[in-house]
Amino acid sequence: SAADYRLEWLAKRILVRGQPCIIGGPRKSLKTSLLIELAISLGNGQRFLSEFFVPNAVNVGLLSGESGAATIQETARRVCLSKGLTLSQSRVWWGFALPQLSRLDHLDAVAAAIEANKLDVLILDPAYLCLLTGNTEAQASNLFDMGGVLANVARIGQATGCTTVMAHHFTKLTSYDPPELEQLAFSGFQEFARQWVLIGRREAYEPGTGLHKLWLNVGGSVGFGGLWSVDVNEGTIDDDFRGRTWEVSVGTAAQARAEAHEQAAEQKEQAKQSKRQAAAQIDREKVLKAFGRFPDGETKTAIRDTAGVESKRFAPILADLLEEKIVQPCVITKGNKQTYEGFRLTRIDPDTPGLSDSSDCRSHSPG
C-alpha cells in the first residue's frame, strides 16, 4: 500500500497524533489541571510539565463541563504564568458546554467545530458528562453499549484527523500504588484507549499545603510507556483569592520509590523516638513520685527501687533532675548512725519548713 502510517509525537513519551487517548485518575487528582497544562503546552510548543518535549505547536480545543469557567480560567492563568505566557497567548479554544455523544446532531456539531477551528487535538472533560447524557437506553456497565458510543468518538477523530483526549475517573482507590488501566470506571474504556495517561496520588494530600505528589503512568498500544513521579505545588490561596501558583517537577519512578522508602524509614524512626520519649516521661513521673515519698531524701538505690525504674534508665533521669535543680544532693543518716550520699527534692519555697540553702543537707532516715 502507498498509504503513509508513520507515527508522530504530539508530546514525546506522552501523546501520539491520531490515536484516541484516555486521561484517567481518581477524584481530586488534578486531572483537569493537568489537561489544562497539556492543552497550553501543545498550543504553544512548550514542554508538557516542563519535561516532555512538544515538537510543534498545534491547535487545541478543551471542552470542560465540570470545573466551571472561573476555575478553568484561574488554573489556566497560573499555568500560563509558569510558562511565561498570558492567558490571551494560550492558543487554546476553550468551551464550557459538553456535547452529548450519543446524539448524531451533536456529533456533527463537534466535527464541524473541529473543522472550523482547524483543531489538531480536542480534549473532553469529563467523559461521564458527555457519553450517555440524553441516552436512556445505554448502560455504562454494558460493554456493547459503551463500545458503540466510544466508537463515535473514534470516528470523529478518524474523519477529521483530530486527536481526541477524554478525561475519565477511576473506581475507588485503596492504595497509593501506581495507577493501572483496570481502575478506569465503566465498561469499554480499557478497550477504547489506544494511549493513556493515568494519574494517581503517591501519598495522601495534606489540606492547606497546596502540594500534590502524584504518579504518572503513561502508555500506548504502539509500544511506548513510562512511569514518573510528578510533584505539583499550587500554593495556598489568600483572602484576596491570590497566592496560588503552578510549580511542577518530574522525577523517575525509582527516585519516587527511594524518596518514599526514605520517608517511611524517617517516619518509623520518628515513631520509635516518640515512643521512647513517652516511656521516658512515664519513668520520670515514677521517679518524681518516688522522691515525693522521701521528703527528707534517700539514697539513689532506694529511690530507684521505689520508682521501679531500671538503672540504665534511672541514671539519665536523675542527671536531668539535678541539672534542672528539681532535686539536690544531701547526706542521709541511717538508723545505724552511718551516713550515705543521698538526694531529695529541692524546696524552692522559702517559707517551707526545713528549707536549706546548702546542697549538703543532713537528713535522717529510719533505715
mmCIF file with all atom_site columns, C-alpha atoms in Angstrom, residues 184-344:
data_model
loop_
_atom_site.group_PDB
_atom_site.id
_atom_site.type_symbol
_atom_site.label_atom_id
_atom_site.label_alt_id
_atom_site.label_comp_id
_atom_site.label_asym_id
_atom_site.label_entity_id
_atom_site.label_seq_id
_atom_site.pdbx_PDB_ins_code
_atom_site.Cartn_x
_atom_site.Cartn_y
_atom_site.Cartn_z
_atom_site.occupancy
_atom_site.B_iso_or_equiv
_atom_site.pdbx_formal_charge
_atom_site.auth_seq_id
_atom_site.auth_comp_id
_atom_site.auth_asym_id
_atom_site.auth_atom_id
_atom_site.pdbx_PDB_model_num
ATOM 1   C CA . LEU A 1 184 ? -10.943 3.016  34.960  1.00 0.00 ? 184 LEU A CA 1
ATOM 2   C CA . ALA A 1 185 ? -14.650 3.052  35.773  1.00 0.00 ? 185 ALA A CA 1
ATOM 3   C CA . PHE A 1 186 ? -17.358 1.769  33.405  1.00 0.00 ? 186 PHE A CA 1
ATOM 4   C CA . SER A 1 187 ? -17.064 -0.705 30.571  1.00 0.00 ? 187 SER A CA 1
ATOM 5   C CA . GLY A 1 188 ? -15.297 -0.133 27.283  1.00 0.00 ? 188 GLY A CA 1
ATOM 6   C CA . PHE A 1 189 ? -12.658 2.424  28.246  1.00 0.00 ? 189 PHE A CA 1
ATOM 7   C CA . GLN A 1 190 ? -9.774  -0.015 28.568  1.00 0.00 ? 190 GLN A CA 1
ATOM 8   C CA . GLU A 1 191 ? -10.567 -1.411 25.141  1.00 0.00 ? 191 GLU A CA 1
ATOM 9   C CA . PHE A 1 192 ? -11.133 2.037  23.597  1.00 0.00 ? 192 PHE A CA 1
ATOM 10  C CA . ALA A 1 193 ? -7.921  3.676  24.752  1.00 0.00 ? 193 ALA A CA 1
ATOM 11  C CA . ARG A 1 194 ? -5.095  3.485  22.213  1.00 0.00 ? 194 ARG A CA 1
ATOM 12  C CA . GLN A 1 195 ? -2.972  5.565  24.563  1.00 0.00 ? 195 GLN A CA 1
ATOM 13  C CA . TRP A 1 196 ? -3.409  6.605  28.147  1.00 0.00 ? 196 TRP A CA 1
ATOM 14  C CA . VAL A 1 197 ? -2.159  8.921  30.869  1.00 0.00 ? 197 VAL A CA 1
ATOM 15  C CA . LEU A 1 198 ? -3.108  7.593  34.296  1.00 0.00 ? 198 LEU A CA 1
ATOM 16  C CA . ILE A 1 199 ? -2.828  9.820  37.362  1.00 0.00 ? 199 ILE A CA 1
ATOM 17  C CA . GLY A 1 200 ? -2.701  8.634  40.957  1.00 0.00 ? 200 GLY A CA 1
ATOM 18  C CA . ARG A 1 201 ? -1.549  10.007 44.277  1.00 0.00 ? 201 ARG A CA 1
ATOM 19  C CA . ARG A 1 202 ? 1.728   8.752  45.748  1.00 0.00 ? 202 ARG A CA 1
ATOM 20  C CA . GLU A 1 203 ? 0.551   9.844  49.179  1.00 0.00 ? 203 GLU A CA 1
ATOM 21  C CA . ALA A 1 204 ? -2.469  11.484 50.739  1.00 0.00 ? 204 ALA A CA 1
ATOM 22  C CA . TYR A 1 205 ? -2.936  15.171 50.084  1.00 0.00 ? 205 TYR A CA 1
ATOM 23  C CA . GLU A 1 206 ? -2.489  17.293 53.195  1.00 0.00 ? 206 GLU A CA 1
ATOM 24  C CA . PRO A 1 207 ? -5.103  20.080 53.085  1.00 0.00 ? 207 PRO A CA 1
ATOM 25  C CA . GLY A 1 208 ? -3.706  23.576 53.268  1.00 0.00 ? 208 GLY A CA 1
ATOM 26  C CA . THR A 1 209 ? -0.303  22.743 51.780  1.00 0.00 ? 209 THR A CA 1
ATOM 27  C CA . GLY A 1 210 ? -1.094  23.030 48.068  1.00 0.00 ? 210 GLY A CA 1
ATOM 28  C CA . LEU A 1 211 ? 1.430   20.243 47.428  1.00 0.00 ? 211 LEU A CA 1
ATOM 29  C CA . HIS A 1 212 ? 0.350   17.231 45.374  1.00 0.00 ? 212 HIS A CA 1
ATOM 30  C CA . LYS A 1 213 ? 2.568   14.166 44.960  1.00 0.00 ? 213 LYS A CA 1
ATOM 31  C CA . LEU A 1 214 ? 1.377   12.135 42.000  1.00 0.00 ? 214 LEU A CA 1
ATOM 32  C CA . TRP A 1 215 ? 2.130   9.138  39.820  1.00 0.00 ? 215 TRP A CA 1
ATOM 33  C CA . LEU A 1 216 ? 2.003   9.484  36.028  1.00 0.00 ? 216 LEU A CA 1
ATOM 34  C CA . ASN A 1 217 ? 1.630   6.104  34.322  1.00 0.00 ? 217 ASN A CA 1
ATOM 35  C CA . VAL A 1 218 ? 1.747   6.566  30.549  1.00 0.00 ? 218 VAL A CA 1
ATOM 36  C CA . GLY A 1 219 ? 1.438   4.057  27.723  1.00 0.00 ? 219 GLY A CA 1
ATOM 37  C CA . GLY A 1 220 ? 0.207   3.403  24.228  1.00 0.00 ? 220 GLY A CA 1
ATOM 38  C CA . SER A 1 221 ? -0.684  0.442  22.046  1.00 0.00 ? 221 SER A CA 1
ATOM 39  C CA . VAL A 1 222 ? 2.107   1.408  19.630  1.00 0.00 ? 222 VAL A CA 1
ATOM 40  C CA . GLY A 1 223 ? 4.603   0.364  22.287  1.00 0.00 ? 223 GLY A CA 1
ATOM 41  C CA . PHE A 1 224 ? 5.634   3.387  24.339  1.00 0.00 ? 224 PHE A CA 1
ATOM 42  C CA . GLY A 1 225 ? 5.238   3.638  28.100  1.00 0.00 ? 225 GLY A CA 1
ATOM 43  C CA . GLY A 1 226 ? 6.718   5.028  31.271  1.00 0.00 ? 226 GLY A CA 1
ATOM 44  C CA . LEU A 1 227 ? 6.143   5.728  34.931  1.00 0.00 ? 227 LEU A CA 1
ATOM 45  C CA . TRP A 1 228 ? 7.078   9.044  36.505  1.00 0.00 ? 228 TRP A CA 1
ATOM 46  C CA . SER A 1 229 ? 6.593   10.937 39.733  1.00 0.00 ? 229 SER A CA 1
ATOM 47  C CA . VAL A 1 230 ? 5.080   14.404 39.427  1.00 0.00 ? 230 VAL A CA 1
ATOM 48  C CA . ASP A 1 231 ? 5.117   16.970 42.216  1.00 0.00 ? 231 ASP A CA 1
ATOM 49  C CA . VAL A 1 232 ? 2.785   19.926 41.789  1.00 0.00 ? 232 VAL A CA 1
ATOM 50  C CA . ASN A 1 233 ? 2.906   22.885 44.154  1.00 0.00 ? 233 ASN A CA 1
ATOM 51  C CA . GLU A 1 234 ? -0.208  25.045 43.770  1.00 0.00 ? 234 GLU A CA 1
ATOM 52  C CA . GLY A 1 235 ? 0.495   27.232 46.771  1.00 0.00 ? 235 GLY A CA 1
ATOM 53  C CA . THR A 1 236 ? -2.300  28.425 49.044  1.00 0.00 ? 236 THR A CA 1
ATOM 54  C CA . ILE A 1 237 ? -4.999  30.994 48.421  1.00 0.00 ? 237 ILE A CA 1
ATOM 55  C CA . ASP A 1 238 ? -5.157  34.190 50.471  1.00 0.00 ? 238 ASP A CA 1
ATOM 56  C CA . ASP A 1 239 ? -8.124  36.369 51.472  1.00 0.00 ? 239 ASP A CA 1
ATOM 57  C CA . ASP A 1 240 ? -7.986  38.139 48.095  1.00 0.00 ? 240 ASP A CA 1
ATOM 58  C CA . PHE A 1 241 ? -8.076  34.852 46.170  1.00 0.00 ? 241 PHE A CA 1
ATOM 59  C CA . ARG A 1 242 ? -4.400  35.202 45.282  1.00 0.00 ? 242 ARG A CA 1
ATOM 60  C CA . GLY A 1 243 ? -1.260  33.336 46.196  1.00 0.00 ? 243 GLY A CA 1
ATOM 61  C CA . ARG A 1 244 ? -1.787  30.182 44.156  1.00 0.00 ? 244 ARG A CA 1
ATOM 62  C CA . THR A 1 245 ? 0.990   29.052 41.834  1.00 0.00 ? 245 THR A CA 1
ATOM 63  C CA . TRP A 1 246 ? 1.810   26.266 39.373  1.00 0.00 ? 246 TRP A CA 1
ATOM 64  C CA . GLU A 1 247 ? 5.222   24.758 40.081  1.00 0.00 ? 247 GLU A CA 1
ATOM 65  C CA . VAL A 1 248 ? 5.891   21.313 38.651  1.00 0.00 ? 248 VAL A CA 1
ATOM 66  C CA . SER A 1 249 ? 8.770   18.867 38.894  1.00 0.00 ? 249 SER A CA 1
ATOM 67  C CA . VAL A 1 250 ? 9.028   15.423 37.294  1.00 0.00 ? 250 VAL A CA 1
ATOM 68  C CA . GLY A 1 251 ? 11.178  12.542 38.521  1.00 0.00 ? 251 GLY A CA 1
ATOM 69  C CA . THR A 1 252 ? 11.680  8.884  37.778  1.00 0.00 ? 252 THR A CA 1
ATOM 70  C CA . ALA A 1 253 ? 9.729   6.114  39.439  1.00 0.00 ? 253 ALA A CA 1
ATOM 71  C CA . ALA A 1 254 ? 12.956  4.876  41.040  1.00 0.00 ? 254 ALA A CA 1
ATOM 72  C CA . GLN A 1 255 ? 13.542  8.295  42.596  1.00 0.00 ? 255 GLN A CA 1
ATOM 73  C CA . ALA A 1 256 ? 9.967   8.383  43.886  1.00 0.00 ? 256 ALA A CA 1
ATOM 74  C CA . ARG A 1 257 ? 10.250  4.935  45.430  1.00 0.00 ? 257 ARG A CA 1
ATOM 75  C CA . ALA A 1 258 ? 13.600  5.821  47.024  1.00 0.00 ? 258 ALA A CA 1
ATOM 76  C CA . GLU A 1 259 ? 12.056  9.001  48.442  1.00 0.00 ? 259 GLU A CA 1
ATOM 77  C CA . ALA A 1 260 ? 9.063   7.050  49.746  1.00 0.00 ? 260 ALA A CA 1
ATOM 78  C CA . HIS A 1 261 ? 11.355  4.446  51.328  1.00 0.00 ? 261 HIS A CA 1
ATOM 79  C CA . GLU A 1 262 ? 13.432  7.168  52.979  1.00 0.00 ? 262 GLU A CA 1
ATOM 80  C CA . GLN A 1 263 ? 10.311  8.946  54.177  1.00 0.00 ? 263 GLN A CA 1
ATOM 81  C CA . ALA A 1 264 ? 8.850   5.708  55.568  1.00 0.00 ? 264 ALA A CA 1
ATOM 82  C CA . ALA A 1 265 ? 12.124  4.976  57.393  1.00 0.00 ? 265 ALA A CA 1
ATOM 83  C CA . GLU A 1 266 ? 12.153  8.506  58.796  1.00 0.00 ? 266 GLU A CA 1
ATOM 84  C CA . GLN A 1 267 ? 8.538   8.197  59.953  1.00 0.00 ? 267 GLN A CA 1
ATOM 85  C CA . LYS A 1 268 ? 9.328   4.843  61.546  1.00 0.00 ? 268 LYS A CA 1
ATOM 86  C CA . GLU A 1 269 ? 12.275  6.339  63.390  1.00 0.00 ? 269 GLU A CA 1
ATOM 87  C CA . GLN A 1 270 ? 10.143  9.293  64.495  1.00 0.00 ? 270 GLN A CA 1
ATOM 88  C CA . ALA A 1 271 ? 7.518   6.875  65.801  1.00 0.00 ? 271 ALA A CA 1
ATOM 89  C CA . LYS A 1 272 ? 10.205  4.996  67.749  1.00 0.00 ? 272 LYS A CA 1
ATOM 90  C CA . GLN A 1 273 ? 11.556  8.263  69.104  1.00 0.00 ? 273 GLN A CA 1
ATOM 91  C CA . SER A 1 274 ? 8.068   9.340  70.182  1.00 0.00 ? 274 SER A CA 1
ATOM 92  C CA . LYS A 1 275 ? 7.566   6.001  71.884  1.00 0.00 ? 275 LYS A CA 1
ATOM 93  C CA . ARG A 1 276 ? 10.911  6.319  73.669  1.00 0.00 ? 276 ARG A CA 1
ATOM 94  C CA . GLN A 1 277 ? 10.058  9.868  74.769  1.00 0.00 ? 277 GLN A CA 1
ATOM 95  C CA . ALA A 1 278 ? 6.670   8.745  76.077  1.00 0.00 ? 278 ALA A CA 1
ATOM 96  C CA . ALA A 1 279 ? 8.286   5.897  78.021  1.00 0.00 ? 279 ALA A CA 1
ATOM 97  C CA . ALA A 1 280 ? 10.936  8.265  79.381  1.00 0.00 ? 280 ALA A CA 1
ATOM 98  C CA . GLN A 1 281 ? 8.226   10.675 80.545  1.00 0.00 ? 281 GLN A CA 1
ATOM 99  C CA . ILE A 1 282 ? 6.447   7.852  82.362  1.00 0.00 ? 282 ILE A CA 1
ATOM 100 C CA . ASP A 1 283 ? 9.739   6.844  84.015  1.00 0.00 ? 283 ASP A CA 1
ATOM 101 C CA . ARG A 1 284 ? 10.392  10.449 85.023  1.00 0.00 ? 284 ARG A CA 1
ATOM 102 C CA . GLU A 1 285 ? 6.968   10.687 86.646  1.00 0.00 ? 285 GLU A CA 1
ATOM 103 C CA . LYS A 1 286 ? 7.636   7.459  88.555  1.00 0.00 ? 286 LYS A CA 1
ATOM 104 C CA . VAL A 1 287 ? 10.961  8.814  89.815  1.00 0.00 ? 287 VAL A CA 1
ATOM 105 C CA . LEU A 1 288 ? 9.420   12.126 90.914  1.00 0.00 ? 288 LEU A CA 1
ATOM 106 C CA . LYS A 1 289 ? 6.678   10.222 92.715  1.00 0.00 ? 289 LYS A CA 1
ATOM 107 C CA . ALA A 1 290 ? 9.328   8.129  94.464  1.00 0.00 ? 290 ALA A CA 1
ATOM 108 C CA . PHE A 1 291 ? 11.164  11.288 95.551  1.00 0.00 ? 291 PHE A CA 1
ATOM 109 C CA . GLY A 1 292 ? 7.876   12.554 96.948  1.00 0.00 ? 292 GLY A CA 1
ATOM 110 C CA . ARG A 1 293 ? 7.733   9.580  99.296  1.00 0.00 ? 293 ARG A CA 1
ATOM 111 C CA . PHE A 1 294 ? 11.059  10.647 100.843 1.00 0.00 ? 294 PHE A CA 1
ATOM 112 C CA . PRO A 1 295 ? 10.777  14.404 101.500 1.00 0.00 ? 295 PRO A CA 1
ATOM 113 C CA . ASP A 1 296 ? 13.896  14.310 103.654 1.00 0.00 ? 296 ASP A CA 1
ATOM 114 C CA . GLY A 1 297 ? 15.865  12.470 100.998 1.00 0.00 ? 297 GLY A CA 1
ATOM 115 C CA . GLU A 1 298 ? 17.021  8.925  100.303 1.00 0.00 ? 298 GLU A CA 1
ATOM 116 C CA . THR A 1 299 ? 19.827  7.056  98.626  1.00 0.00 ? 299 THR A CA 1
ATOM 117 C CA . LYS A 1 300 ? 19.884  6.720  94.879  1.00 0.00 ? 300 LYS A CA 1
ATOM 118 C CA . THR A 1 301 ? 19.336  2.969  95.138  1.00 0.00 ? 301 THR A CA 1
ATOM 119 C CA . ALA A 1 302 ? 16.297  3.344  97.370  1.00 0.00 ? 302 ALA A CA 1
ATOM 120 C CA . ILE A 1 303 ? 14.753  5.993  95.097  1.00 0.00 ? 303 ILE A CA 1
ATOM 121 C CA . ARG A 1 304 ? 15.394  3.853  92.016  1.00 0.00 ? 304 ARG A CA 1
ATOM 122 C CA . ASP A 1 305 ? 13.930  0.711  93.588  1.00 0.00 ? 305 ASP A CA 1
ATOM 123 C CA . THR A 1 306 ? 10.889  2.577  94.850  1.00 0.00 ? 306 THR A CA 1
ATOM 124 C CA . ALA A 1 307 ? 10.289  4.027  91.394  1.00 0.00 ? 307 ALA A CA 1
ATOM 125 C CA . GLY A 1 308 ? 10.729  0.599  89.799  1.00 0.00 ? 308 GLY A CA 1
ATOM 126 C CA . VAL A 1 309 ? 12.910  2.024  87.029  1.00 0.00 ? 309 VAL A CA 1
ATOM 127 C CA . GLU A 1 310 ? 15.920  0.160  85.635  1.00 0.00 ? 310 GLU A CA 1
ATOM 128 C CA . SER A 1 311 ? 19.330  1.590  86.488  1.00 0.00 ? 311 SER A CA 1
ATOM 129 C CA . LYS A 1 312 ? 20.233  2.452  82.881  1.00 0.00 ? 312 LYS A CA 1
ATOM 130 C CA . ARG A 1 313 ? 17.021  4.467  82.559  1.00 0.00 ? 313 ARG A CA 1
ATOM 131 C CA . PHE A 1 314 ? 17.179  5.934  86.058  1.00 0.00 ? 314 PHE A CA 1
ATOM 132 C CA . ALA A 1 315 ? 20.672  7.456  85.711  1.00 0.00 ? 315 ALA A CA 1
ATOM 133 C CA . PRO A 1 316 ? 19.847  9.965  82.913  1.00 0.00 ? 316 PRO A CA 1
ATOM 134 C CA . ILE A 1 317 ? 16.596  10.944 84.644  1.00 0.00 ? 317 ILE A CA 1
ATOM 135 C CA . LEU A 1 318 ? 18.457  11.716 87.874  1.00 0.00 ? 318 LEU A CA 1
ATOM 136 C CA . ALA A 1 319 ? 21.080  13.685 85.927  1.00 0.00 ? 319 ALA A CA 1
ATOM 137 C CA . ASP A 1 320 ? 18.347  15.763 84.274  1.00 0.00 ? 320 ASP A CA 1
ATOM 138 C CA . LEU A 1 321 ? 16.580  16.437 87.574  1.00 0.00 ? 321 LEU A CA 1
ATOM 139 C CA . LEU A 1 322 ? 19.851  17.573 89.115  1.00 0.00 ? 322 LEU A CA 1
ATOM 140 C CA . GLU A 1 323 ? 20.623  19.851 86.167  1.00 0.00 ? 323 GLU A CA 1
ATOM 141 C CA . GLU A 1 324 ? 17.120  21.311 86.333  1.00 0.00 ? 324 GLU A CA 1
ATOM 142 C CA . LYS A 1 325 ? 17.601  21.791 90.101  1.00 0.00 ? 325 LYS A CA 1
ATOM 143 C CA . ILE A 1 326 ? 14.445  19.823 90.793  1.00 0.00 ? 326 ILE A CA 1
ATOM 144 C CA . VAL A 1 327 ? 16.435  17.564 93.114  1.00 0.00 ? 327 VAL A CA 1
ATOM 145 C CA . GLN A 1 328 ? 19.626  18.203 95.037  1.00 0.00 ? 328 GLN A CA 1
ATOM 146 C CA . PRO A 1 329 ? 22.259  16.070 96.755  1.00 0.00 ? 329 PRO A CA 1
ATOM 147 C CA . CYS A 1 330 ? 22.069  15.550 100.504 1.00 0.00 ? 330 CYS A CA 1
ATOM 148 C CA . VAL A 1 331 ? 23.535  13.298 103.209 1.00 0.00 ? 331 VAL A CA 1
ATOM 149 C CA . ILE A 1 332 ? 21.350  10.539 104.636 1.00 0.00 ? 332 ILE A CA 1
ATOM 150 C CA . THR A 1 333 ? 21.862  9.277  108.185 1.00 0.00 ? 333 THR A CA 1
ATOM 151 C CA . LYS A 1 334 ? 20.523  5.769  108.556 1.00 0.00 ? 334 LYS A CA 1
ATOM 152 C CA . GLY A 1 335 ? 19.382  4.067  111.768 1.00 0.00 ? 335 GLY A CA 1
ATOM 153 C CA . ASN A 1 336 ? 22.844  2.502  112.146 1.00 0.00 ? 336 ASN A CA 1
ATOM 154 C CA . LYS A 1 337 ? 24.222  6.061  112.506 1.00 0.00 ? 337 LYS A CA 1
ATOM 155 C CA . GLN A 1 338 ? 26.041  5.622  109.200 1.00 0.00 ? 338 GLN A CA 1
ATOM 156 C CA . THR A 1 339 ? 25.831  8.448  106.668 1.00 0.00 ? 339 THR A CA 1
ATOM 157 C CA . TYR A 1 340 ? 25.231  7.926  102.984 1.00 0.00 ? 340 TYR A CA 1
ATOM 158 C CA . GLU A 1 341 ? 25.115  10.087 99.876  1.00 0.00 ? 341 GLU A CA 1
ATOM 159 C CA . GLY A 1 342 ? 21.505  10.797 99.032  1.00 0.00 ? 342 GLY A CA 1
ATOM 160 C CA . PHE A 1 343 ? 19.154  13.013 97.077  1.00 0.00 ? 343 PHE A CA 1
ATOM 161 C CA . ARG A 1 344 ? 15.961  14.871 97.797  1.00 0.00 ? 344 ARG A CA 1
#
